[in-house]
XYZ file of C-alpha atoms in Angstrom:
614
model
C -57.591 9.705 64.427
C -60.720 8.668 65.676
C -61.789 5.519 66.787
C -64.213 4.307 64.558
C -61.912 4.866 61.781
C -59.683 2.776 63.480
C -61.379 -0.153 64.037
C -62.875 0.299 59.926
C -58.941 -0.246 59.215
C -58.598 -3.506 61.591
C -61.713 -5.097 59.792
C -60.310 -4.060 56.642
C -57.483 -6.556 57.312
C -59.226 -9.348 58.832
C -57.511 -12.079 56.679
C -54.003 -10.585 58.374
C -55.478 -10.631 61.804
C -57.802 -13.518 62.325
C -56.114 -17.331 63.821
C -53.143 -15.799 65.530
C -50.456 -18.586 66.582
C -51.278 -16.797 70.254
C -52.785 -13.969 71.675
C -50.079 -12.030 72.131
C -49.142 -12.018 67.966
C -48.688 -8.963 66.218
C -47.977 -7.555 62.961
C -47.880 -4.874 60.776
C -49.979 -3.867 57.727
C -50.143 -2.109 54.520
C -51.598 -1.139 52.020
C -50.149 0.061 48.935
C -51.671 2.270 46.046
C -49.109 3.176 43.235
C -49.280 5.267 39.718
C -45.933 4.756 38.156
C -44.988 5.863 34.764
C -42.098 4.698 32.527
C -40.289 6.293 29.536
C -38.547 3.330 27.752
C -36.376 6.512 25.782
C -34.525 7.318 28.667
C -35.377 4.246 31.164
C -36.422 7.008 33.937
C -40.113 6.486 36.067
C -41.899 8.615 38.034
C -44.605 7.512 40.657
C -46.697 8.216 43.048
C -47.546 6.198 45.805
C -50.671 6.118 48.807
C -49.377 4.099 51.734
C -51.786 2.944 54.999
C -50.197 2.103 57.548
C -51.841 0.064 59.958
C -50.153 0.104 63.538
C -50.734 -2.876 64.824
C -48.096 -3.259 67.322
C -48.239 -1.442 70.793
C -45.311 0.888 70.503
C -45.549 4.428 69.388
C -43.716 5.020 66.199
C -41.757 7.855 65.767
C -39.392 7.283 63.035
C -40.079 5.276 59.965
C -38.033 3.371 57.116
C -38.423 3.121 53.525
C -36.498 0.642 51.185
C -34.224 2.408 48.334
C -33.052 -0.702 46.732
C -32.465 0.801 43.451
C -29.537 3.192 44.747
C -27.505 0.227 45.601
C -26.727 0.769 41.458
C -24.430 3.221 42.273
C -20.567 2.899 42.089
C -19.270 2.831 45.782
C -22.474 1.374 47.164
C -22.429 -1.068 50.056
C -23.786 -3.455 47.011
C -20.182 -2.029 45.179
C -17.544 -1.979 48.086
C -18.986 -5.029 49.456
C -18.902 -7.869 45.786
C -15.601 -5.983 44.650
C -13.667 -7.050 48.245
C -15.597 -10.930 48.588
C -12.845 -13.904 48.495
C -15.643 -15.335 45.872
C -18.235 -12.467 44.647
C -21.030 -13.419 42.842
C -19.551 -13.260 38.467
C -22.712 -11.065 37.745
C -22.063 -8.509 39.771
C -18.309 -8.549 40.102
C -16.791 -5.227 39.775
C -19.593 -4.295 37.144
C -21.212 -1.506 39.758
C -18.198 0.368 39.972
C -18.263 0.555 36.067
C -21.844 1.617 35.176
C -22.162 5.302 33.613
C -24.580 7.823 35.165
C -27.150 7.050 32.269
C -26.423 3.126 33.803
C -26.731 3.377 36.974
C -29.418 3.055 39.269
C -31.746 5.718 41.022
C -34.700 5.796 43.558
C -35.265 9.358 45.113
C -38.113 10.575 47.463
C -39.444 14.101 45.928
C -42.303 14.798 48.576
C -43.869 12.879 51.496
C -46.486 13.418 53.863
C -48.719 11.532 56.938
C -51.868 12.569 57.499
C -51.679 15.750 54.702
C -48.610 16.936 57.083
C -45.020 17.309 55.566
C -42.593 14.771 56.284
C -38.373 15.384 57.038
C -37.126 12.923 55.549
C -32.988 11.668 55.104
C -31.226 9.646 52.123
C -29.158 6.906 53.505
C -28.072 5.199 50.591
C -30.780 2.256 49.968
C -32.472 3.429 53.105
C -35.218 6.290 53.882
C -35.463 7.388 57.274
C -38.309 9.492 57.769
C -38.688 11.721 61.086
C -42.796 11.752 61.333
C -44.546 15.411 62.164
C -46.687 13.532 64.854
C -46.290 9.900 66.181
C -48.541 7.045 64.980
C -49.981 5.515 68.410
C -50.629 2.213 68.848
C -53.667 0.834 66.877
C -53.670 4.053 64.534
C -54.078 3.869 60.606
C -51.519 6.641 58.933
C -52.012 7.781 55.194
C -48.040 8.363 53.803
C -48.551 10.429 49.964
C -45.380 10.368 48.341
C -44.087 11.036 44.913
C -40.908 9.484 43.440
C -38.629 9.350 40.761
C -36.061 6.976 39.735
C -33.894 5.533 36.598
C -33.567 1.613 35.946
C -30.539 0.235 35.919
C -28.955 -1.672 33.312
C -29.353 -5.126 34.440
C -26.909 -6.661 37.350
C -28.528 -8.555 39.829
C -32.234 -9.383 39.666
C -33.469 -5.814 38.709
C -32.864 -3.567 35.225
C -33.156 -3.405 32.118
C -31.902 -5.286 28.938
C -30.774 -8.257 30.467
C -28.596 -10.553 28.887
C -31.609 -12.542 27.170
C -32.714 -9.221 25.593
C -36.200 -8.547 27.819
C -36.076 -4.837 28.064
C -37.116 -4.379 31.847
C -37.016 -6.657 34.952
C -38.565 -4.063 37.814
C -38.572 -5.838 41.148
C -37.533 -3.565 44.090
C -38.969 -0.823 42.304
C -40.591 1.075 44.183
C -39.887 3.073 48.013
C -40.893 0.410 50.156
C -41.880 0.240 53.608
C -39.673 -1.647 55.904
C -40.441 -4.232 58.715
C -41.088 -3.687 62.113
C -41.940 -6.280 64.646
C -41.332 -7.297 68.242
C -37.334 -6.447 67.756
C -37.996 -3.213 65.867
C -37.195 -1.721 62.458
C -35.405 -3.517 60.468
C -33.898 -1.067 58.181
C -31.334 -3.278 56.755
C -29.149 -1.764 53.736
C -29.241 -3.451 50.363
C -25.993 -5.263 50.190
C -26.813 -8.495 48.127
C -29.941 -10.255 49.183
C -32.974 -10.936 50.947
C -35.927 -9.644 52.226
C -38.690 -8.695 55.397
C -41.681 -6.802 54.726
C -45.553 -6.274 55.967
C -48.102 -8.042 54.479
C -51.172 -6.150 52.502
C -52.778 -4.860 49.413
C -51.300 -3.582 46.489
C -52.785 -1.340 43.896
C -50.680 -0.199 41.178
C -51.290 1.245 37.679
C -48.538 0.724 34.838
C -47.832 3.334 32.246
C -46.037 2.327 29.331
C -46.139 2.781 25.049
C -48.763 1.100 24.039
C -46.670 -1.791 22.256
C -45.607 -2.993 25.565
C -46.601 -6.578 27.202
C -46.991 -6.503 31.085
C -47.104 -9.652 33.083
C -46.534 -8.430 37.325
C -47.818 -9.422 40.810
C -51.695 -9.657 41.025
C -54.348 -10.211 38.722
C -54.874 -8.052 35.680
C -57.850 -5.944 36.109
C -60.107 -5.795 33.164
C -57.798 -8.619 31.151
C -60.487 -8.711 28.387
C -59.373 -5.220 27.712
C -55.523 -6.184 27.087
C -55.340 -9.399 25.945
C -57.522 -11.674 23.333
C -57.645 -15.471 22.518
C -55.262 -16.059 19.688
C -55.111 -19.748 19.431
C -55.941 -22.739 21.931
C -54.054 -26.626 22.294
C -56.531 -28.187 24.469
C -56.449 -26.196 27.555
C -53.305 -23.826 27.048
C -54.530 -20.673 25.600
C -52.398 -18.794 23.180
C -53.290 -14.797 23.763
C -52.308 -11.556 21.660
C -51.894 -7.876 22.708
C -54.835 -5.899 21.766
C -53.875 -2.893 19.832
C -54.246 0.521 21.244
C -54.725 3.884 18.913
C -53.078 5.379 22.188
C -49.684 6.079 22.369
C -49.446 4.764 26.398
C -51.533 2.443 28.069
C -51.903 1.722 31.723
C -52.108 -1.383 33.146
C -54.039 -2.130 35.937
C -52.753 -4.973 38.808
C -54.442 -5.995 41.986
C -52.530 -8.007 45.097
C -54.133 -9.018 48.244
C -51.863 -10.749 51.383
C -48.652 -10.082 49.686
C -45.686 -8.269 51.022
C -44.071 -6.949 47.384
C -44.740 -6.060 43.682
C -42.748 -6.839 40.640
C -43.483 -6.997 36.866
C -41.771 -7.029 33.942
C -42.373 -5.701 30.410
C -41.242 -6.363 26.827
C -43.023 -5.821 23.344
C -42.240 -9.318 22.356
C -43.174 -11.201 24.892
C -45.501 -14.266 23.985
C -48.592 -15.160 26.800
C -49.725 -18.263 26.979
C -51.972 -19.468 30.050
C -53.875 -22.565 31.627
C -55.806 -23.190 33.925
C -55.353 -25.714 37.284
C -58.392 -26.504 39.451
C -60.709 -23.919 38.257
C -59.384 -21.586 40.862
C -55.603 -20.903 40.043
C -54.822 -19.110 36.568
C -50.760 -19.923 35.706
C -49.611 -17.440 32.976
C -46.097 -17.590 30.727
C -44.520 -14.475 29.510
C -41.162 -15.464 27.637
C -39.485 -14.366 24.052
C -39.713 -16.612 20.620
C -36.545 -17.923 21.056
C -37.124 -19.885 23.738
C -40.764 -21.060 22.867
C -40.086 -25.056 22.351
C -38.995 -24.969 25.884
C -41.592 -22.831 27.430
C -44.355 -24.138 25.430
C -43.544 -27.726 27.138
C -43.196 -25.835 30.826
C -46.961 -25.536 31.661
C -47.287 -29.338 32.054
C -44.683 -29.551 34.676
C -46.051 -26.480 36.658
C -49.431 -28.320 37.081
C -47.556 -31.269 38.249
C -45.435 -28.853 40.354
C -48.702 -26.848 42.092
C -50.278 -30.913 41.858
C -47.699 -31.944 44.557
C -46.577 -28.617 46.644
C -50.730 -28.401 47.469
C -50.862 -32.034 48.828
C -47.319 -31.828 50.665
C -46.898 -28.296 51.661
C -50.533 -26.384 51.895
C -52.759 -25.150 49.373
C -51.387 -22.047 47.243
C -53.792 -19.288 48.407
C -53.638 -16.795 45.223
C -55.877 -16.995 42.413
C -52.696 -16.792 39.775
C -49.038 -17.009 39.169
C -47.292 -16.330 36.119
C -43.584 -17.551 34.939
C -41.766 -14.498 33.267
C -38.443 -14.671 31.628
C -36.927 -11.852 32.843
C -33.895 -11.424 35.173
C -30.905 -13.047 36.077
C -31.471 -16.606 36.719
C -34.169 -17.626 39.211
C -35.817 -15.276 41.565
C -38.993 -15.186 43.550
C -41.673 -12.629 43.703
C -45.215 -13.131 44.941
C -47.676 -15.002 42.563
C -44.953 -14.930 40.253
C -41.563 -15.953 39.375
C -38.356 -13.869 37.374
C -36.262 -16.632 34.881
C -33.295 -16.589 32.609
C -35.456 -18.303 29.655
C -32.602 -20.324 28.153
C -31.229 -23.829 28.893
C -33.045 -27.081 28.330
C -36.086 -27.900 29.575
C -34.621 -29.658 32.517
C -32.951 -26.628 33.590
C -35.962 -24.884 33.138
C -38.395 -26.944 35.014
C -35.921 -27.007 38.022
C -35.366 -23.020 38.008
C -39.859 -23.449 38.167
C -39.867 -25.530 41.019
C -37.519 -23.432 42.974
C -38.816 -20.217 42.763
C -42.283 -21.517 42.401
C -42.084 -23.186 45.907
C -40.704 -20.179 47.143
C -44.079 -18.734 47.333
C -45.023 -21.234 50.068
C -41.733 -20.437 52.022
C -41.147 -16.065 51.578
C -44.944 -15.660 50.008
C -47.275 -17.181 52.033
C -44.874 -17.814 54.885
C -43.096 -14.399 55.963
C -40.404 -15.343 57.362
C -37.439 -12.814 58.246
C -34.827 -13.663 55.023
C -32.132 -11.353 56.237
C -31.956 -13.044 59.742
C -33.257 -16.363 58.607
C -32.170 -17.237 55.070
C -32.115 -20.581 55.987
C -35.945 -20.348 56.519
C -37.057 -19.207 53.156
C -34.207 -20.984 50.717
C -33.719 -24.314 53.260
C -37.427 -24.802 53.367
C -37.683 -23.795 49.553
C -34.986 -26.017 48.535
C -36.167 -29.367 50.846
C -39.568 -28.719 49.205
C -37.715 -28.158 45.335
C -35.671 -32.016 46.103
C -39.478 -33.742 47.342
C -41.424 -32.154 44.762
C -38.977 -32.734 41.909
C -38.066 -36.347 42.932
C -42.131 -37.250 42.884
C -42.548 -35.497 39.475
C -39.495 -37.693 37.927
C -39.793 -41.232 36.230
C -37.487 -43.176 38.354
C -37.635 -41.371 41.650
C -34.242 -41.192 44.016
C -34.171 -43.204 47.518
C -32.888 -40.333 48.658
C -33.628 -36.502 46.923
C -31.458 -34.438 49.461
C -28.234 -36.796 48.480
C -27.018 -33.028 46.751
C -27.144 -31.120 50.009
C -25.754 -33.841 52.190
C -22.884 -33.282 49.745
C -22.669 -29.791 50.111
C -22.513 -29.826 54.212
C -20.342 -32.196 54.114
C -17.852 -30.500 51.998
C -18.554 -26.965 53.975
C -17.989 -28.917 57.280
C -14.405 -29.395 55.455
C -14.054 -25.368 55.108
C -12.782 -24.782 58.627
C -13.206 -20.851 59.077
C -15.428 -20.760 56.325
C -17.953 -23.314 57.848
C -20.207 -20.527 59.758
C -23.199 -21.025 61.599
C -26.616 -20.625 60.324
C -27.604 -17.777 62.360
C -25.352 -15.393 60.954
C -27.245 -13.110 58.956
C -27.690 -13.335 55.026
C -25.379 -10.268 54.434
C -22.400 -10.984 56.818
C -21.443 -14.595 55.455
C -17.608 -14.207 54.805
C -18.396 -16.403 51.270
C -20.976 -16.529 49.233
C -20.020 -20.226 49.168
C -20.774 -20.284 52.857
C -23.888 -18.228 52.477
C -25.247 -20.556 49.622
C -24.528 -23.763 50.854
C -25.722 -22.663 54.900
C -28.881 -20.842 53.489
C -29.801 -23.501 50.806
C -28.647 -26.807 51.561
C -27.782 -27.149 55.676
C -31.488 -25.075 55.602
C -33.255 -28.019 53.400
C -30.912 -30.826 56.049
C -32.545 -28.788 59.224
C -36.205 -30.351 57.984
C -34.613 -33.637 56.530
C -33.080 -34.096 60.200
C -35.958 -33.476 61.708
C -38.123 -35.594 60.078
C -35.261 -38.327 60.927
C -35.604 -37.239 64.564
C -39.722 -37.571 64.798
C -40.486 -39.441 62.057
C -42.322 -39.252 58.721
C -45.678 -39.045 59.493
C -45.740 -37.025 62.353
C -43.427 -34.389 60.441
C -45.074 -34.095 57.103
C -48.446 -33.855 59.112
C -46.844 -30.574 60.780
C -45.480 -29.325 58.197
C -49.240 -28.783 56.904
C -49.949 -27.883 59.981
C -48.023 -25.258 60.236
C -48.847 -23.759 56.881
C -52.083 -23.372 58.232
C -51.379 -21.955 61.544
C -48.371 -18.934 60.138
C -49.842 -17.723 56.827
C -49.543 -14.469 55.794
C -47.751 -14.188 59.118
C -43.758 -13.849 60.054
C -42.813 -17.121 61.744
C -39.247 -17.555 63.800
C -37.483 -20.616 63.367
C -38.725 -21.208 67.159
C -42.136 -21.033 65.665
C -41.430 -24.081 63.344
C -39.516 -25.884 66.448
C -42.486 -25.306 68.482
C -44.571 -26.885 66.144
C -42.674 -29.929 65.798
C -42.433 -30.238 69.651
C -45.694 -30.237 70.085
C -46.658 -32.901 67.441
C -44.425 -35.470 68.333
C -43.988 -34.486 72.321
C -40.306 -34.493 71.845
C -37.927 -31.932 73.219
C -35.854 -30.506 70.545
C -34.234 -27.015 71.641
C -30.625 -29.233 71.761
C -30.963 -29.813 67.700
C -31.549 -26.477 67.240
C -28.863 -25.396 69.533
C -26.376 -27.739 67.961
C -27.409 -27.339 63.901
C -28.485 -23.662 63.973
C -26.360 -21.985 66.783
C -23.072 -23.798 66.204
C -20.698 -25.846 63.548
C -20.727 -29.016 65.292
C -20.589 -32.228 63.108
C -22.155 -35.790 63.519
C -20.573 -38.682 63.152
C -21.486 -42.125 64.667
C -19.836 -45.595 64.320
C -19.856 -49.095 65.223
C -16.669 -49.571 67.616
C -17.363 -53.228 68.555
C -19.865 -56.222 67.481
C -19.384 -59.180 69.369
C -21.516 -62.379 69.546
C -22.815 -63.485 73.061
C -24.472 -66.393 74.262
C -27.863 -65.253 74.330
C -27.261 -62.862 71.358
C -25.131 -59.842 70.196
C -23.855 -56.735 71.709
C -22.974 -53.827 69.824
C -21.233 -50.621 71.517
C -21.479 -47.481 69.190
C -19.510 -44.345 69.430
C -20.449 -40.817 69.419
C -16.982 -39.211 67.006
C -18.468 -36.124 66.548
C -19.362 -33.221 68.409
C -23.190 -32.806 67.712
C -25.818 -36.226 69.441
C -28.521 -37.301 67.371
C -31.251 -40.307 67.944
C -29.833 -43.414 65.871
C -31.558 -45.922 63.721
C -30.368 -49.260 63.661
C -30.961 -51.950 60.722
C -30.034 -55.510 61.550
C -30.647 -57.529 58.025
C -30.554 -61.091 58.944
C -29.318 -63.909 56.562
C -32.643 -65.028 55.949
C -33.772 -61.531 54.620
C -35.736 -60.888 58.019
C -34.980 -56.661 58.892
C -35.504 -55.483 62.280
C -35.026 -51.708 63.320
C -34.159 -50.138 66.577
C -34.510 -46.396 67.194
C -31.788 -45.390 70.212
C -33.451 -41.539 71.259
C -31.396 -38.888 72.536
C -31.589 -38.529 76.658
C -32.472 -34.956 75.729
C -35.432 -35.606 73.736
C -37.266 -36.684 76.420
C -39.091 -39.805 74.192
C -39.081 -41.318 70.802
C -41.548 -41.505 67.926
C -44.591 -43.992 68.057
C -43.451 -45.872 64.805
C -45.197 -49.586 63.658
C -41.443 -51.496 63.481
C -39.646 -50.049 65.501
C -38.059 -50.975 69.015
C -36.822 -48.297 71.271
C -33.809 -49.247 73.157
C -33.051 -46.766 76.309
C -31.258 -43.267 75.324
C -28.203 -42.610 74.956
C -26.840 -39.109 77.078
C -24.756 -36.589 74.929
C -22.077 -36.120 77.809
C -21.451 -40.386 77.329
C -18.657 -40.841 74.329
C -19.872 -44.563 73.991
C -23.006 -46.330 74.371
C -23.799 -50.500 75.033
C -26.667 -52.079 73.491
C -27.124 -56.164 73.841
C -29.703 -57.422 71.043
C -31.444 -60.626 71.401
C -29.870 -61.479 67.883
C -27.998 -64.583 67.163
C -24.423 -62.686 65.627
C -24.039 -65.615 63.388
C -27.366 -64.931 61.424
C -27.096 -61.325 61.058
C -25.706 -60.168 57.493
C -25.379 -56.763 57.951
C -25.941 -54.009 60.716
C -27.001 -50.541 59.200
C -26.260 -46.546 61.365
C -29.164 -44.616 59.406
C -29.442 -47.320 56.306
C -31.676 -44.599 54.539
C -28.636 -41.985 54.513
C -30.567 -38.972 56.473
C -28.845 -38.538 59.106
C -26.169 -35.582 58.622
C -23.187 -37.988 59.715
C -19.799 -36.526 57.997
C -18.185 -39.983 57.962
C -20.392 -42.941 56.934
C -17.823 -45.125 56.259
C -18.139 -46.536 59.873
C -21.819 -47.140 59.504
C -22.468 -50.428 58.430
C -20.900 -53.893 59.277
C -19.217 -55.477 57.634
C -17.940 -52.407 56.025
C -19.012 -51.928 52.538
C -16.827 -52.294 49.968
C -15.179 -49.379 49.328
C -15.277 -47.281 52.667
């Protein structure tokens, strides 16, 4: 291709490409135009789909690798095999694959494809699409991929399909043929076995056919809105809007996407649409059924309060909308938008929000790879959820992360079960182990970090590197990076200890004895894993004073107004000697971590006296 067409593509995708963490960053790009049209009679689509490809890295490709999620529908999938032989498989899936009738099942199948106006060979794996290219895309090349494909909707199991439980007729996420990752470490052409995703970043196009009855709410921003929808009724600023009738029997509907790596929507003829607006420059949209409309009529409040907080803590949301759609099978996340189960109280509901909602800081506008790193997208997700929820309640917790604490303490129990965080998302031997790893020892990996550097410095960088990694593919060394270099700590042994093994902490106090010129304490190190240590001496007279005691391997401490470094204590040492300049007989109580966020197993030896009760 020639040059100058080249570099057109490049500029085309300057928001991708510009403030690279380094020179040497790289990443793939798409962009994605898509007709698709559905026939609610027999729940079959057919589509066809433009693809540029923007090769950004410098390797010649080859091969490439389309997504076939739908296929994993099918009895004797991987999806199948794989939930039908778990100790613990997830209750909506089950055995309910290996049950579905052909009209039931899942389909996704490739009828033509092409680069460049040149036919493709191309090979069925299952949920994967390997495609053997007529001519190799060289580095810095833009390919054009034309393909047409047809596929049947499942009846609804996990996340995708139709008729769910709740009665909205179609939930399409995974869709579609979609392109797979490729980065520094390759393709990664991972089958669909229960969860997660990697993808390229870029544009998406796609047109919607449907009877004309239908209600659409997707990814994107409705093109032409005015056309589809019309004011109905207004309660202060949430707008109440109504289908505009169509003499047509089919209408398309039009969505545009920009920096996003997927595209879901969902569509029922009874869906109600309410929307309201936050900050002039952010439209949030709810699609849900009449049953649940006390409920959902109440949830726009909390999302402003919700997109109110995550902006301030987290980064500013970078789409112009985001719609909440009952749809689905409980709580899934989608860019600028979010799949629900629309029943429960409103408690239930507002939680579900904030979860998924927040996952478009951490999987929407932060790429990170899901099936390698689950910890990334749902630890990140769920440590924002616990901050974000506990400032939106009336009587805020001391402590929002008390839940996960919980839950890695109990997997830390679980011998062989208790796995370490880098095993992939698929290859958990429990989903127990998978959900408490991914979710809550994910959310403990910031929570211990901020206990390591301190507050300020980490929700500064946590900003920080929002800015720096969005709309890019971060590594959990990016994030440790970052951290390093805001608080000019060494931290590769926390991640070697939390992430790359099961290694517990646990601290204690094994002696406090009074001296002449004040106390000396001499802690112990129980468990395998070292960690810095903060130290509360409460004195009779209410007077606190705190110590921080830094790892050797950190290489420093935090700059924090009241505290006092003492000198660091060295993994390899079992025991470590501190003398404080504290009268014994006026201290009331000495605190290990007296805020509880430290990940020790055993706190019963943290305080003395011992509290009542441990």
């Amino acid at each position: 291709m020639k040059k100058t067409l080249i570099l057109a593509g490049l500029i085309s995708l300057s928001p991708l490409l510009r403030s690279q963490p380094d020179a040497h960053y790289w990443q793939q790009a798409v962009d994605y135009k898509m007709q698709v049209d559905l026939n609610p009679e027999n729940h079959r689509f057919t589509g066809k789909q433009n693809l540029t490809y923007y090769n950004n890295s410098p390797d010649t490709l080859k091969v490439l690798f389309y997504h076939l999620y739908f296929n994993a529908f099918q009895p004797n999938s991987m999806m199948d095999v794989r939930s039908r032989n778990l100790p613990d498989p997830d209750k909506r899936v089950g055995s309910r694959i290996e049950k579905l009738g052909k009209d039931e099942q899942g389909e996704q199948e490739v009828i033509s494809l092409s680069l460049n106006g040149t036919a493709c060979f191309f090979e069925n794996h299952q949920t994967l699409l390997k495609v053997l290219l007529p001519s190799p895309i060289l580095p810095g090349d833009t390919a054009l991929l034309e393909m047409e494909f047809r596929g049947q909707v499942p009846v609804q199991i996990r996340r995708s399909g139709r008729d769910n439980k709740e009665g909205v007729d179609y939930t399409m996420t995974q869709w579609y043929p979609k392109m797979a990752a490729y980065d520094e470490n390759g393709w990664h052409a991972d089958p669909y076995v229960a969860r997660e995703y990697y993808a390229p970043y870029g544009t998406f196009e796609v047109d919607i056919t449907l009877p004309s009855q239908y209600r659409v709410a997707a990814t994107g921003t409705l093109q032409n809105f005015a056309n589809y929808w019309q004011e109905e009724s207004r309660e202060e600023d949430l707008i109440l809007y109504n289908l505009i009738e169509s003499k047509e029997k089919t209408r398309s509907w039009k969505f545009r996407a920009e920096n996003v790596h997927d595209f879901a929507w969902a569509a029922d003829p009874e869906y109600l649409h309410e929307a309201q607006e936050f900050n002039k420059d952010l439209m949030l949209h709810f699609f849900y059924l009449e049953d649940n409309k006390e409920n959902w009529h109440r949830l726009p409040r909390y999302t402003q309060q919700f997109f109110k907080e995550m902006n301030q803590r987290f980064g500013r949301y970078a789409y112009p909308q985001f719609s909440v759609i009952q749809g689905g099978d409980g709580g899934m996340e989608y860019p600028m938008c979010t799949m629900l189960k629309g029943t429960g109280n409103i408690a239930g509901l507002v939680g579900v929000t904030v979860h998924e909602g927040a996952h478009n800081w951490y999987y929407g506008m932060i790429g990170s790879n899901e099936n390698s790193y689950p910890w990334m997208d749902e630890g990140f997700t769920t440590f924002a959820e616990e901050e974000v929820l506990n400032a939106m309640a009336r009587e805020p917790k001391a402590n929002p992360h008390a839940g996960a604490f919980s839950n890695h303490n109990y997997l830390a129990r679980q011998g062989a079960f208790f796995e370490p965080l880098t095993t992939p998302a698929d290859y958990f031997s429990t989903n127990m182990a998978y959900g408490i790893n991914s979710y809550s020892r994910g959310s403990l990996f910031l929570v211990q970090l901020r206990y390591i550097i301190g507050e300020e410095t980490f929700n500064k960088t946590m900003l920080d590197f929002f800015k720096a990694w969005q709309f890019k593919h971060p590594k959990p060394s990016d994030m440790l990076r970052s951290m390093e270099r805001a608080s000019g700590l060494q931290l590769d042994w926390f991640y070697h200890n939390w992430v790359e093994t099961t290694k517990t902490i646990d601290y204690g106090f094994k002696e406090i004895e009074g001296k002449k010129q004040g106390t000396e304490i001499v802690l112990e190190k129980l468990g395998e894993m070292p960690m810095p240590l903060r130290i509360k001496i409460t004195l009779k007279e209410g007077i606190e004073q705190r110590y921080y005691i830094p790892t050797a391997s950190q290489m420093g401490a935090p700059d924090e107004e009241g505290w006092q470094v003492l000198s660091p204590w060295p993994w390899t040492h079992p025991e470590y000697e501190a003398f404080l300049q504290v009268n014994f007989k006026d201290i009331a109580k000495i605190e290990i971590d007296p805020g509880g966020f430290m990940a020790d197993v055993n706190r019963a030896n943290n305080s003395y006296p011992q509290e009542e009760g441990e």
